[in-house]
Short mmCIF file of C-alpha atoms and ligand atoms in Angstrom, two decimals:
data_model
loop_
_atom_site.label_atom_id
_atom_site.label_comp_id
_atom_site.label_asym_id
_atom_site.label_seq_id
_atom_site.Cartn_x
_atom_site.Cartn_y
_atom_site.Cartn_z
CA UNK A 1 -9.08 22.63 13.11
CA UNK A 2 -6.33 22.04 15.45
CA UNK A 3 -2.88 23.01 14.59
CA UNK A 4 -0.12 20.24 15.40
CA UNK A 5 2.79 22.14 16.90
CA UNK A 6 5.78 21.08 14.97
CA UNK A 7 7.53 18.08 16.50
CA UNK A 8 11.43 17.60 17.49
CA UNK A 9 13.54 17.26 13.90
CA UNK A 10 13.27 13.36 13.49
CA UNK A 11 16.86 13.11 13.63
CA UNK A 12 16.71 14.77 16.90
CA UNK A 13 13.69 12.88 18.03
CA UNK A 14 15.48 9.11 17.30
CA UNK A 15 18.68 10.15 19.23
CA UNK A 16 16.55 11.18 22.40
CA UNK A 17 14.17 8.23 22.14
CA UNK A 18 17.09 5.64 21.62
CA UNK A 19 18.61 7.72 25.04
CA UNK A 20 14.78 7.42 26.78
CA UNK A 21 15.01 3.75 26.06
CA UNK A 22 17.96 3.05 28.08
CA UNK A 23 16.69 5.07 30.91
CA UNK A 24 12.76 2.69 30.55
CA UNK A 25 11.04 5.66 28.62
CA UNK A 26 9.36 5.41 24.97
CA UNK A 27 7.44 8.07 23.26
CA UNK A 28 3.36 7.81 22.59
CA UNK A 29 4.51 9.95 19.64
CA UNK A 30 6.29 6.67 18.39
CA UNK A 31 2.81 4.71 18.04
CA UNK A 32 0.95 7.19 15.48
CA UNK A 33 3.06 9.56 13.14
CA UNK A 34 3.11 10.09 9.73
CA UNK A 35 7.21 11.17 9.68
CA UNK A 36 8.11 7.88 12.04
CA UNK A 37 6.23 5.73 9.58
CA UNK A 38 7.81 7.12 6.46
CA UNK A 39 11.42 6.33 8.70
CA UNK A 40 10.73 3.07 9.80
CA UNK A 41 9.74 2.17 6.16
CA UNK A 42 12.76 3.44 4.88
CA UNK A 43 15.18 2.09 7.66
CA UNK A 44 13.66 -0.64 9.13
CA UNK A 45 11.10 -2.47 6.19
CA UNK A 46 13.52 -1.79 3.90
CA UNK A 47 16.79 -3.23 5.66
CA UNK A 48 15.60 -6.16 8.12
CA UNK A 49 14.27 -10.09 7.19
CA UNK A 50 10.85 -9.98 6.59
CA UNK A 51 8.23 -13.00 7.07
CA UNK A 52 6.66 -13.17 3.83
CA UNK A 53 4.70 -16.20 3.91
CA UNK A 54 4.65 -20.06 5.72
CA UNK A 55 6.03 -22.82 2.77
CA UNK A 56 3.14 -24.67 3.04
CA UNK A 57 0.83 -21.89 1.87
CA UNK A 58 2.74 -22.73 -1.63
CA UNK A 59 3.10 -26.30 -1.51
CA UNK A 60 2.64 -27.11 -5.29
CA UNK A 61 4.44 -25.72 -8.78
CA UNK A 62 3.18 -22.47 -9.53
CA UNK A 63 1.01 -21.59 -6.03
CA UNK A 64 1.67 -18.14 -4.97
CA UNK A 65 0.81 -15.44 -2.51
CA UNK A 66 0.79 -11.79 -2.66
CA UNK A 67 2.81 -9.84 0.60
CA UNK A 68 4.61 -6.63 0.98
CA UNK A 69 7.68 -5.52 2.33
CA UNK A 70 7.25 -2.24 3.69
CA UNK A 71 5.35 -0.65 0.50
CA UNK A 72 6.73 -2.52 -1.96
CA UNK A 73 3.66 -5.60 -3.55
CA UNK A 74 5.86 -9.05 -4.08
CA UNK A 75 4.45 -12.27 -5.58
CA UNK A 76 5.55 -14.98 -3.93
CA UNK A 77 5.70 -17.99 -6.16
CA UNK A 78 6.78 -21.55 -6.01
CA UNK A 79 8.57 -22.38 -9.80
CA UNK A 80 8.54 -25.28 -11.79
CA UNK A 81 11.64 -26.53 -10.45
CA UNK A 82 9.91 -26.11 -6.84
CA UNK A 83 12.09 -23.00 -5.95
CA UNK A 84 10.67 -20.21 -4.10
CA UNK A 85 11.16 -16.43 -5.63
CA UNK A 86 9.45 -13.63 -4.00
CA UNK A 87 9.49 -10.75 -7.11
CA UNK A 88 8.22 -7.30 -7.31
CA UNK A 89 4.88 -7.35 -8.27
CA UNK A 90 5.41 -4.88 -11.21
CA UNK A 91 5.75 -5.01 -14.65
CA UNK A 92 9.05 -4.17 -16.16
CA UNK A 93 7.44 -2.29 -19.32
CA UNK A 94 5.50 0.55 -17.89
CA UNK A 95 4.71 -0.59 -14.19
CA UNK A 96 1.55 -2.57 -14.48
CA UNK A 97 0.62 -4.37 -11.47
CA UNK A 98 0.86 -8.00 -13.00
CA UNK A 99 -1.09 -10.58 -10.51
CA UNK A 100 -3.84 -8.70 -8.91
CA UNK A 101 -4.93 -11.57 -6.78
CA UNK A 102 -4.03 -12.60 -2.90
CA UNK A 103 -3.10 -16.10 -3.79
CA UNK A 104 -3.54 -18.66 -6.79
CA UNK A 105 -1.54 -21.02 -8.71
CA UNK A 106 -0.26 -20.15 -12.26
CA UNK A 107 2.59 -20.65 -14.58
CA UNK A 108 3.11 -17.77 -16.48
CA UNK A 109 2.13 -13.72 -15.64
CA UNK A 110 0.63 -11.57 -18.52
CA UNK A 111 0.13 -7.88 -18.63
CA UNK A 112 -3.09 -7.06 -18.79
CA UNK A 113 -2.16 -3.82 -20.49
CA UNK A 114 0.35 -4.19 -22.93
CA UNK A 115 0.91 -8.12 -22.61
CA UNK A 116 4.30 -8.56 -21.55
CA UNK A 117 4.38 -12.06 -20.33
CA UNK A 118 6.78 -14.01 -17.45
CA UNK A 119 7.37 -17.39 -16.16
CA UNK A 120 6.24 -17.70 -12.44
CA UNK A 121 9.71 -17.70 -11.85
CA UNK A 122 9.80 -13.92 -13.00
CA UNK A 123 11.78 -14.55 -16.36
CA UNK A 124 10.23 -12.31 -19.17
CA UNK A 125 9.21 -14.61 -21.92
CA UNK A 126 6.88 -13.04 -24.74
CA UNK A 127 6.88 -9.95 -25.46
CA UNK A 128 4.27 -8.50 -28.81
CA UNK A 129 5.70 -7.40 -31.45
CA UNK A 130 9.12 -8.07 -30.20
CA UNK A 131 10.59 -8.29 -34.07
CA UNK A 132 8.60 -5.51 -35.55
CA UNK A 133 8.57 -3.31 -32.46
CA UNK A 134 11.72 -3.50 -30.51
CA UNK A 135 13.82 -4.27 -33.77
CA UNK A 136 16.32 -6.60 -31.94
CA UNK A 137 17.12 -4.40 -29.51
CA UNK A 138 15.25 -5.51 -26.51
CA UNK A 139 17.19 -8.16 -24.87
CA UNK A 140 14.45 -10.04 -22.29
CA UNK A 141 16.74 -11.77 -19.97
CA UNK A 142 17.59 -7.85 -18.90
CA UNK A 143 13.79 -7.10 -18.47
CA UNK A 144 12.47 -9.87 -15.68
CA UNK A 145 10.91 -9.17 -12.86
CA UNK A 146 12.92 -7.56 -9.84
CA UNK A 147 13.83 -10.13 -7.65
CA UNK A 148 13.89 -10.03 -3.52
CA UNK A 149 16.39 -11.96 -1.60
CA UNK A 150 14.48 -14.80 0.04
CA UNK A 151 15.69 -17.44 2.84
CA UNK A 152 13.42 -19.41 5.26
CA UNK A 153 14.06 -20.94 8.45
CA UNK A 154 11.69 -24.21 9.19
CA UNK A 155 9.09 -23.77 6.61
CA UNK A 156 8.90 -19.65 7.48
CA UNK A 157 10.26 -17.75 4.21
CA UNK A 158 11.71 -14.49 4.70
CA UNK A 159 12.46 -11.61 2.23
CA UNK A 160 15.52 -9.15 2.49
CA UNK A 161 15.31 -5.89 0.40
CA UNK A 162 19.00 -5.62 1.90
CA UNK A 163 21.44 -6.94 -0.50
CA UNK A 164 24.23 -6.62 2.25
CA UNK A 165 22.16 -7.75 5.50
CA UNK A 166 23.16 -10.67 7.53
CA UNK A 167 22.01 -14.20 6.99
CA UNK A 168 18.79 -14.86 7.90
CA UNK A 169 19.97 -17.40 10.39
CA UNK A 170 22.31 -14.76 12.08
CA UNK A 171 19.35 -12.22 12.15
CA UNK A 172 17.14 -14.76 14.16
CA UNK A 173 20.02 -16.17 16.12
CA UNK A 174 19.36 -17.70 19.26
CA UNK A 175 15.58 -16.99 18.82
CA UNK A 176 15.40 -20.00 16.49
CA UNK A 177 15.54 -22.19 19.89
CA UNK A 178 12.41 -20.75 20.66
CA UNK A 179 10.86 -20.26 17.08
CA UNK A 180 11.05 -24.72 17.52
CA UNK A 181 8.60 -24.69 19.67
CA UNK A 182 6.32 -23.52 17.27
CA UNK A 183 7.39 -24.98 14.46
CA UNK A 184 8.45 -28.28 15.34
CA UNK A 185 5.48 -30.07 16.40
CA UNK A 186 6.19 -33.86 15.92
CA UNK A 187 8.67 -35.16 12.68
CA UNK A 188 6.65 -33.66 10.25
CA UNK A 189 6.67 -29.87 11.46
CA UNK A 190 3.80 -27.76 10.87
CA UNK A 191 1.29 -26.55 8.25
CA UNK A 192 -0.87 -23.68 8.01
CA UNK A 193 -4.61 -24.71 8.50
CA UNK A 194 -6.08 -22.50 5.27
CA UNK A 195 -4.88 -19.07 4.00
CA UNK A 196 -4.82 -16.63 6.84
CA UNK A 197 -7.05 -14.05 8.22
CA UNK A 198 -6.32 -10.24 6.43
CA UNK A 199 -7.66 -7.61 7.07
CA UNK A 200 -7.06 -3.79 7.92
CA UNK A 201 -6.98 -2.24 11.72
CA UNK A 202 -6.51 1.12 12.45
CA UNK A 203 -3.55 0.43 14.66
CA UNK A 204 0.38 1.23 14.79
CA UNK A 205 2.05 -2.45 14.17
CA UNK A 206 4.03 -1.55 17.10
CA UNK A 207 1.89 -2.32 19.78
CA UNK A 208 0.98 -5.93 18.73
CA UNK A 209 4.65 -6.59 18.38
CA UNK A 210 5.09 -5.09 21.70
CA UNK A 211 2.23 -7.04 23.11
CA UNK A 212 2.98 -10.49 21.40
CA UNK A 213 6.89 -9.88 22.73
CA UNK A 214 5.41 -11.26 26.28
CA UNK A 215 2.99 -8.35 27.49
CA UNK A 216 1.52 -11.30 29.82
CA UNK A 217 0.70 -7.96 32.12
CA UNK A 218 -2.26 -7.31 30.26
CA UNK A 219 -4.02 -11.04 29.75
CA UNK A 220 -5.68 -11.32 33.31
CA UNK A 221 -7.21 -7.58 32.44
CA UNK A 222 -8.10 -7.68 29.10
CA UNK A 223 -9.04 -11.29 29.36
CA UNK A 224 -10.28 -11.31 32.03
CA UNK A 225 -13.61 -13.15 31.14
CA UNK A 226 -10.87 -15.65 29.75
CA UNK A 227 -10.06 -16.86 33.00
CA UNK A 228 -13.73 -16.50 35.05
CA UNK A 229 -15.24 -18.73 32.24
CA UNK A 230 -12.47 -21.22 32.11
CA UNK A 231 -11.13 -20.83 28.52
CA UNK A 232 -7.57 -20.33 30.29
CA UNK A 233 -7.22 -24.28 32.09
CA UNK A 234 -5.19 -24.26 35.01
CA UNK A 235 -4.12 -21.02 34.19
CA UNK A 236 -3.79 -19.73 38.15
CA UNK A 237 -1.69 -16.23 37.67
CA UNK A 238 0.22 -15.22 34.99
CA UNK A 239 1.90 -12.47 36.91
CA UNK A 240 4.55 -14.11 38.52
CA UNK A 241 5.09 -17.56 36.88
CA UNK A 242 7.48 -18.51 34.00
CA UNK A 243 9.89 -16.60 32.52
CA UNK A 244 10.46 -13.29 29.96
CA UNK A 245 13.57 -14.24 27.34
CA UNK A 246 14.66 -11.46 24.56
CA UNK A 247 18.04 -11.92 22.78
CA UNK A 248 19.72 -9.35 23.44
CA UNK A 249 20.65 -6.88 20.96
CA UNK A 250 18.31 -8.92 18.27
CA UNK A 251 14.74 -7.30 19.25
CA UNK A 252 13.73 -11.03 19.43
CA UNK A 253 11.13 -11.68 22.34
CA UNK A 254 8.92 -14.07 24.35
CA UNK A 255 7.45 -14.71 27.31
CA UNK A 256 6.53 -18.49 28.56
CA UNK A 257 4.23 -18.81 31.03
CA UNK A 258 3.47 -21.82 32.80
CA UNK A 259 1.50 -23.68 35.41
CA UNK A 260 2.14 -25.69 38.08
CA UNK A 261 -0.50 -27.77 37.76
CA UNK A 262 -0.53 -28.33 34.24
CA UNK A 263 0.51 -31.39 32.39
CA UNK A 264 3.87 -31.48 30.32
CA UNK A 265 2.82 -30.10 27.06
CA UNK A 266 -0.37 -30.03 28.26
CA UNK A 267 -3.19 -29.89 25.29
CA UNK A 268 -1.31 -31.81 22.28
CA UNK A 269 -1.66 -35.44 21.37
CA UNK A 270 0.17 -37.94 23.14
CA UNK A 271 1.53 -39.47 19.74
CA UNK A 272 2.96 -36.01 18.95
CA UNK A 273 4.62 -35.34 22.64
CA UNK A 274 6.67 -38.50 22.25
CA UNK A 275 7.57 -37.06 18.58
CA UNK A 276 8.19 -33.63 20.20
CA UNK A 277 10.68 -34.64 22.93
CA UNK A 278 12.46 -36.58 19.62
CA UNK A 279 12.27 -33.54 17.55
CA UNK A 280 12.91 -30.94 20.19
CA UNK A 281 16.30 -30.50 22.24
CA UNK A 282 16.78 -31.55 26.07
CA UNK A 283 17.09 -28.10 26.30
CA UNK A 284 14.47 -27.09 24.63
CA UNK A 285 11.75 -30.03 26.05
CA UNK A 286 13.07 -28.38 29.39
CA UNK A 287 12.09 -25.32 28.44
CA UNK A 288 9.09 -26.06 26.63
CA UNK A 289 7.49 -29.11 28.48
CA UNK A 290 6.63 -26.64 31.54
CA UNK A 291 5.19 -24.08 28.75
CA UNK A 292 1.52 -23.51 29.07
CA UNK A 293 1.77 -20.15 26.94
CA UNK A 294 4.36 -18.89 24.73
CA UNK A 295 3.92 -15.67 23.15
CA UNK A 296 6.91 -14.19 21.60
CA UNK A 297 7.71 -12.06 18.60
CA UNK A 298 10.55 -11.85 15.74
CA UNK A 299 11.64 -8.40 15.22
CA UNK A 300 9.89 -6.61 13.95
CA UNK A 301 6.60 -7.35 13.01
CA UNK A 302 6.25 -11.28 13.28
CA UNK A 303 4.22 -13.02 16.35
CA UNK A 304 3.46 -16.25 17.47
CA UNK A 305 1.12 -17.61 20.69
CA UNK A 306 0.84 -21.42 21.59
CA UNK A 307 -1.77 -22.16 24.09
CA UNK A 308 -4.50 -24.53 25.26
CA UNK A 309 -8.42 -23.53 24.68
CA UNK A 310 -10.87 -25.35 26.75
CA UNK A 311 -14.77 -25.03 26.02
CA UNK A 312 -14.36 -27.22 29.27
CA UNK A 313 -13.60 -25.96 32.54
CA UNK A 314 -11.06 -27.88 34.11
CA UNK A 315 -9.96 -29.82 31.00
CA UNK A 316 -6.78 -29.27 29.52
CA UNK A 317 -7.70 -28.29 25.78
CA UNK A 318 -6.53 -28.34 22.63
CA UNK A 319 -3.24 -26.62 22.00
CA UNK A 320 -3.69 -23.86 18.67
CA UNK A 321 -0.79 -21.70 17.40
CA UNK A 322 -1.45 -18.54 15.59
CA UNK A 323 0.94 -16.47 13.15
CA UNK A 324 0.23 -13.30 12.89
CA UNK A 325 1.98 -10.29 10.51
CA UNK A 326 1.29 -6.81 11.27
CA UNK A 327 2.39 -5.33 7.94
CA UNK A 328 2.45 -0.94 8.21
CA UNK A 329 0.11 0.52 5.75
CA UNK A 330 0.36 3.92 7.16
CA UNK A 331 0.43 5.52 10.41
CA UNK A 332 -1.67 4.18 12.81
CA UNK A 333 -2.65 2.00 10.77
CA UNK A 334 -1.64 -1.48 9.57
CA UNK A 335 -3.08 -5.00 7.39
CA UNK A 336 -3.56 -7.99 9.75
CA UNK A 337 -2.68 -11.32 8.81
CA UNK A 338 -3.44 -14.35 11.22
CA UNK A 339 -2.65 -17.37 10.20
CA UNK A 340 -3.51 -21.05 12.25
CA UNK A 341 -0.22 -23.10 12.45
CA UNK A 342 -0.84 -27.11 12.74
CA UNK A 343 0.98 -30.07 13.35
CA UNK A 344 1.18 -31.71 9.93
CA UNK A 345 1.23 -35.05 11.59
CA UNK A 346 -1.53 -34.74 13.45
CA UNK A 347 -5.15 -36.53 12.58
CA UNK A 348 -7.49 -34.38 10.99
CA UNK A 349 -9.60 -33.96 13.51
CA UNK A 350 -7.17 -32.47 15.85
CA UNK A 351 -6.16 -29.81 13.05
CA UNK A 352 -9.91 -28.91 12.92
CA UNK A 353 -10.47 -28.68 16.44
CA UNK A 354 -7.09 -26.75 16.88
CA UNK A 355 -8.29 -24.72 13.93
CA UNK A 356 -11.86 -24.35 16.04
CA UNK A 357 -10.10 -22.61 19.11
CA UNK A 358 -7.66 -20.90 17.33
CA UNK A 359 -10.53 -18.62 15.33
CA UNK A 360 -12.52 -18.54 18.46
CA UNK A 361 -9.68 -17.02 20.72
CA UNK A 362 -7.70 -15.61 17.88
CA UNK A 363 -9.21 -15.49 14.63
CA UNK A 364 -10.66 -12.16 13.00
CA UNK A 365 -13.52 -12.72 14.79
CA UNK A 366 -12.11 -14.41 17.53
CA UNK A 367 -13.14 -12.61 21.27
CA UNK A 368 -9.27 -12.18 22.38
CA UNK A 369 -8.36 -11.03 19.31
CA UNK A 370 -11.98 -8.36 19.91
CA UNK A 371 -10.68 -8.03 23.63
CA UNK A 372 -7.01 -6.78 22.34
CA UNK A 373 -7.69 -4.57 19.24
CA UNK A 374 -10.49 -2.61 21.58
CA UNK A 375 -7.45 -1.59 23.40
CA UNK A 376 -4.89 -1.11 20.38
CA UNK A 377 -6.96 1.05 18.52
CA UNK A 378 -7.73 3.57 21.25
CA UNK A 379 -3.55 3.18 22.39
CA UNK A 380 -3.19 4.35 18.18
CA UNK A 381 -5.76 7.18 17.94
CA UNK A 382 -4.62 8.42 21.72
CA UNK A 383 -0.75 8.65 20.28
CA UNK A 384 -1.72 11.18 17.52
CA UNK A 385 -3.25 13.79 19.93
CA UNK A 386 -1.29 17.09 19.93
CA UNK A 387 -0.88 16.83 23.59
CA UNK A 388 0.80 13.38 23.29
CA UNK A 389 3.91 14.70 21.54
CA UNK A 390 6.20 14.72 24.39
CA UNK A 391 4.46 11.85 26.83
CA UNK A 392 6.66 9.32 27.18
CA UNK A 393 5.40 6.06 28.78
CA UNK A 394 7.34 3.99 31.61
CA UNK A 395 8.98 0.77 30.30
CA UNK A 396 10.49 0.76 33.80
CA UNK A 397 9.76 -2.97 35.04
CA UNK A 398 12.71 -4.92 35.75
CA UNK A 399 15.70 -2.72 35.27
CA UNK A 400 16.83 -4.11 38.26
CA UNK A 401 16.22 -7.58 37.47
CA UNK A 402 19.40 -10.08 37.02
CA UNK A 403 18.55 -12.74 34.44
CA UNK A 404 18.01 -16.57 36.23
CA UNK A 405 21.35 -18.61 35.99
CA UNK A 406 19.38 -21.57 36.24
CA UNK A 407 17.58 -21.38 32.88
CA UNK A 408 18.37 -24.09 30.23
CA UNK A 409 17.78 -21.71 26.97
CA UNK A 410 19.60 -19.05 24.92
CA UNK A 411 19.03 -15.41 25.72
CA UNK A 412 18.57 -13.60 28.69
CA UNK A 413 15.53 -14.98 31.28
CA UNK A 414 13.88 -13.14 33.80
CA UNK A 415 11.64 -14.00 36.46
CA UNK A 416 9.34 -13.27 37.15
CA UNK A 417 7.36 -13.52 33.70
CA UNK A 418 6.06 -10.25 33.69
CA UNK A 419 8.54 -7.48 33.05
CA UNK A 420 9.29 -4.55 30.61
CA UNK A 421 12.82 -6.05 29.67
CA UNK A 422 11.76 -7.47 26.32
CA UNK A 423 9.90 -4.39 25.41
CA UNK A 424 13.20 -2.25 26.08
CA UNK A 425 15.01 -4.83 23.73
CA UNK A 426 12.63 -4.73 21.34
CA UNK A 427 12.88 -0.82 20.63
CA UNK A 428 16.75 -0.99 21.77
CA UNK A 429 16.42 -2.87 18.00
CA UNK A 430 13.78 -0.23 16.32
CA UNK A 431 16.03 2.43 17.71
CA UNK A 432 18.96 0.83 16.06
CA UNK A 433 17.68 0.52 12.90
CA UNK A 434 15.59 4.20 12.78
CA UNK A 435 19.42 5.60 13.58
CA UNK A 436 20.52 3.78 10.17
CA UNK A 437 22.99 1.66 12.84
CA UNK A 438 21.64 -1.50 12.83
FE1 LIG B 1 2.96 -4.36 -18.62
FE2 LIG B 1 3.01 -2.56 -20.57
S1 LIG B 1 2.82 -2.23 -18.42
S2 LIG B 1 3.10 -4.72 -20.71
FE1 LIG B 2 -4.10 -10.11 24.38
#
C-alpha cells in the first residue's frame, strides 16, 4: 500500500493557495482531500447561504423536503400558516432521525422510537407519559426542533447555519440581476417540473461549480458530438463570443454566450418574451435578449444553465433550465441534485417538452450530463494521487484582461467569453472563507 507523504499543515496550505490564486495557480490537492473537506465543512457549509430547496417543490401546508447543509439532515417544511422552516432533522429526546423520507406532506412528526411528537412547524407537542414521567418538569416549548435561519430570493430558499452572516440579499448581491434570468420567465416566474434528479457521484463539488461558473472552454470538446449533430442551434463558436461576469469579491459567476445569428431569446414562447421584456429590466433584456447560453453559479455549490435543445438541425429549440446542487458528502465525493426549472405560465406542453430536453441534455441520464461527469470523476480520483500533492493547475487566462465598459450589467465583464477570471473569483471566495475571513 502506498504511503501518502504528509501534506503542508492546512493552515499553511490555505495561506499559500489563497497567495497561488492571485498569481492564476490552484492546487489538484484542493479537488480530493479528506482534511480540505472536513475545512470547507466547517468554514464554508457551515457559515455561507445555502440553496435548500425551490418554493414550489412545497407549494401546499405541510409538503416538505429533506436537504443538508454541510452534514447536518434539515426538513424543510411548509406550516399551516404557509411559512417555510427548514429544522434539524433530529429528535430533541435522544437524537432519532424523525422524517426518514426525501419529500412528503405531513402535519405532525412522531418518533418512531420513543414517540416524541412535533408540529411540521418543529414545535414539540406530545410527549408519553409527560405527567407520570417527566413530573412537570419538562417544559416542551424548550424542547422543539433546532431551527435554521431560512430566506429566499425569487422562489429559491436558502438556509444560514450563521446566526451573524449577512442578509441573504447582500450575500447574492449584484448576482440577483443575473439569477432573473432564470427565474423570471414571464409574470408568473418559474416552477420546478417534478422533484429533482439525486443521486451520488464520486466527484469533488468543486469542479461542477467551477465548470457551471462559465467553463464554456470545455463545451466544444466535451460536447463535441453536441455541435456535429445539431443539438447546439446556431451555436457557431463559443470561444470567443459573449461575455464572462463574476461579482467580484462574492464568488458569484456566469458566463453568457451568444450567437449572432440567433433570435432574441431564441427558443421560448412568443407570449412569454413579451412577458419577459415586462418582467425583466432594460438592462437586463439587453443583457439577456442576445443570451443563447447562460451558465453561471452562486457560491458555492448552486448552478444554473439556460439553453435551447434542438432534435432539429437548424431549428431554434426549446429553451430548458436546470438547477443543480452539488451537496459534499465526503471527499471526492458529493450527492447530485438536478432539478428542471419551468416557466409557470407557460402551456403544458411547452413544460413537457422543456422538461424532454432538459433530461436528455441534462438529466441523470442525460448525454451532457454522461459527457461531463466522464471527465469530473477522473479530474476527482486524479487529485488524490500522492504525486498530485503539490501540482498546481494554471487559472492563468485573462489576467490581463480589462473588463468591457460597454456592458449594461452589474459585475465585472470580460470578453471574450472564455476566460479563467470567474474561476479565480470563485476560489478568491473559497479561499476567504477556508481562512475563517470571509
Ligand atoms: Fe425521539 Fe426518543 S429519540 S422520542
Ligand atoms: Fe459540460
Amino acid at each position: 500500500m502506498t504511503t501518502r507523504p504528509d501534506p503542508t499543515p492546512l493552515a499553511d496550505w490555505v495561506a499559500s493557495t489563497r497567495e497561488g490564486i492571485r498569481d492564476g495557480r490552484f492546487p489538484a490537492r484542493a479537488f480530493n482531500d479528506a482534511d480540505v473537506h472536513a475545512l470547507e465543512q466547517e468554514r464554508l457549509f457551515s457559515k455561507a447561504w445555502c440553496f435548500l430547496a425551490h418554493e414550489s417543490e412545497i407549494p401546499s401546508p405541510g409538503d416538505y423536503v429533506t436537504r443538508y447543509i454541510a452534514n447536518n439532515n434539515l426538513i424543510v417544511v411548509r406550516d399551516e400558516n404557509g411559512e417555510v422552516h427548514a429544522n434539524l432533522n433530529m429528535c430533541r429526546h435522544r437524537g432519532n432521525v424523525m422524517c426518514k423520507a426525501e419529500l412528503g406532506n405531513a402535519s405532525h412528526f412522531r418518533c418512531s422510537y420513543h414517540g416524541w411528537t412535533y408540529k411540521n412547524s418543529g414545535e414539540l407537542i406530545g410527549v408519553p407519559y409527560m405527567k407520570e414521567g417527566y413530573e412537570g418538569r419538562l417544559k416542551r416549548k424548550e424542547w422543539g426542533l433546532v431551527r435554521v435561519r431560512v430566506e429566499s430570493y425569487e422562489g429559491l430558499l436558502f438556509g444560514c447555519l450563521d446566526p451573524e452572516a449577512e442578509s441573504l440579499a447582500d450575500y447574492l448581491g449584484d448576482f440577483r440581476f443575473y439569477l432573473d434570468l432564470y427565474l423570471k420567465q414571464g409574470a408568473e416566474g418559474v416552477e420546478v417540473h417534478g422533484p429533482p434528479d439525486h443521486w451520488v457521484a464520486e466527484t469533488d463539488w468543486k469542479i461542477c461549480a467551477e465548470n457551471f461558473a462559465g467553463d464554456g472552454y470545455h463545451t466544444p470538446v466535451a460536447h463535441q458530438w453536441g455541435f456535429n449533430l445539431g443539438y447546439f442551434p446556431s451555436s457557431g463558436s463559443t470561444h470567443s463570443q459573449g461575455w464572462a461576469v463574476h461579482v467580484p469579491g462574492k464568488g458569484h459567476g456566469i458566463g453568457l454566450g451568444h450567437s449572432p445569428n440567433f433570435p432574441p431569446f431564441g427558443g421560448f414562447p412568443d407570449e412569454l418574451v413579451e412577458d419577459m421584456r415586462t418582467s425583466l429590466s432594460p438592462e437586463q433584456v439587453a443583457v439577456f435578449e442576445k443570451t443563447r447560453t447562460a451558465v453561471g453559479t452562486v457560491f458555492p455549490n448552486l448552478s444554473f444553465l439556460m439553453q435551447p435543445f434542438s432534435l432539429v438541425p437548424g431549428e431554434p429549440g426549446v429553451r430548458f433550465v436546470t438547477m443543480r446542487l452539488y451537496h459534499p458528502a465526503g471527499p471526492g465525493r458529493m450527492e447530485m441534485y438536478s432539478w428542471c426549472l419551468v416557466p409557470r405560465g407557460a402551456d403544458q406542453a411547452y413544460k413537457d417538452e422543456a422538461y424532454r430536453c432538459y433530461t436528455l441534455a441534462f438529466g441523470q441520464a442525460g448525454t451532457f450530463e454522461q459527457d461531463d461527469f466522464e471527465n469530473w470523476t477522473k479530474v476527482t480520483r486524479s487529485a488524490e494521487s500522492t504525486m498530485v500533492r503539490d501540482v498546481d493547475f494554471p487559472y492563468i487566462m485573462g489576467m490581463e484582461s480589462e473588463p468591457d465598459p460597454e456592458f449594461p450589467g452589474p459585475g465585472t465583464a470580460l470578453v471574450p467569453y472564455v476566460n479563467d477570471t470567474n474561476f479565480r473569483n470563485l476560489w478568491s471566495r473559497w479561499g476567504d472563507y477556508l481562512a475563517g475571513e470571509a
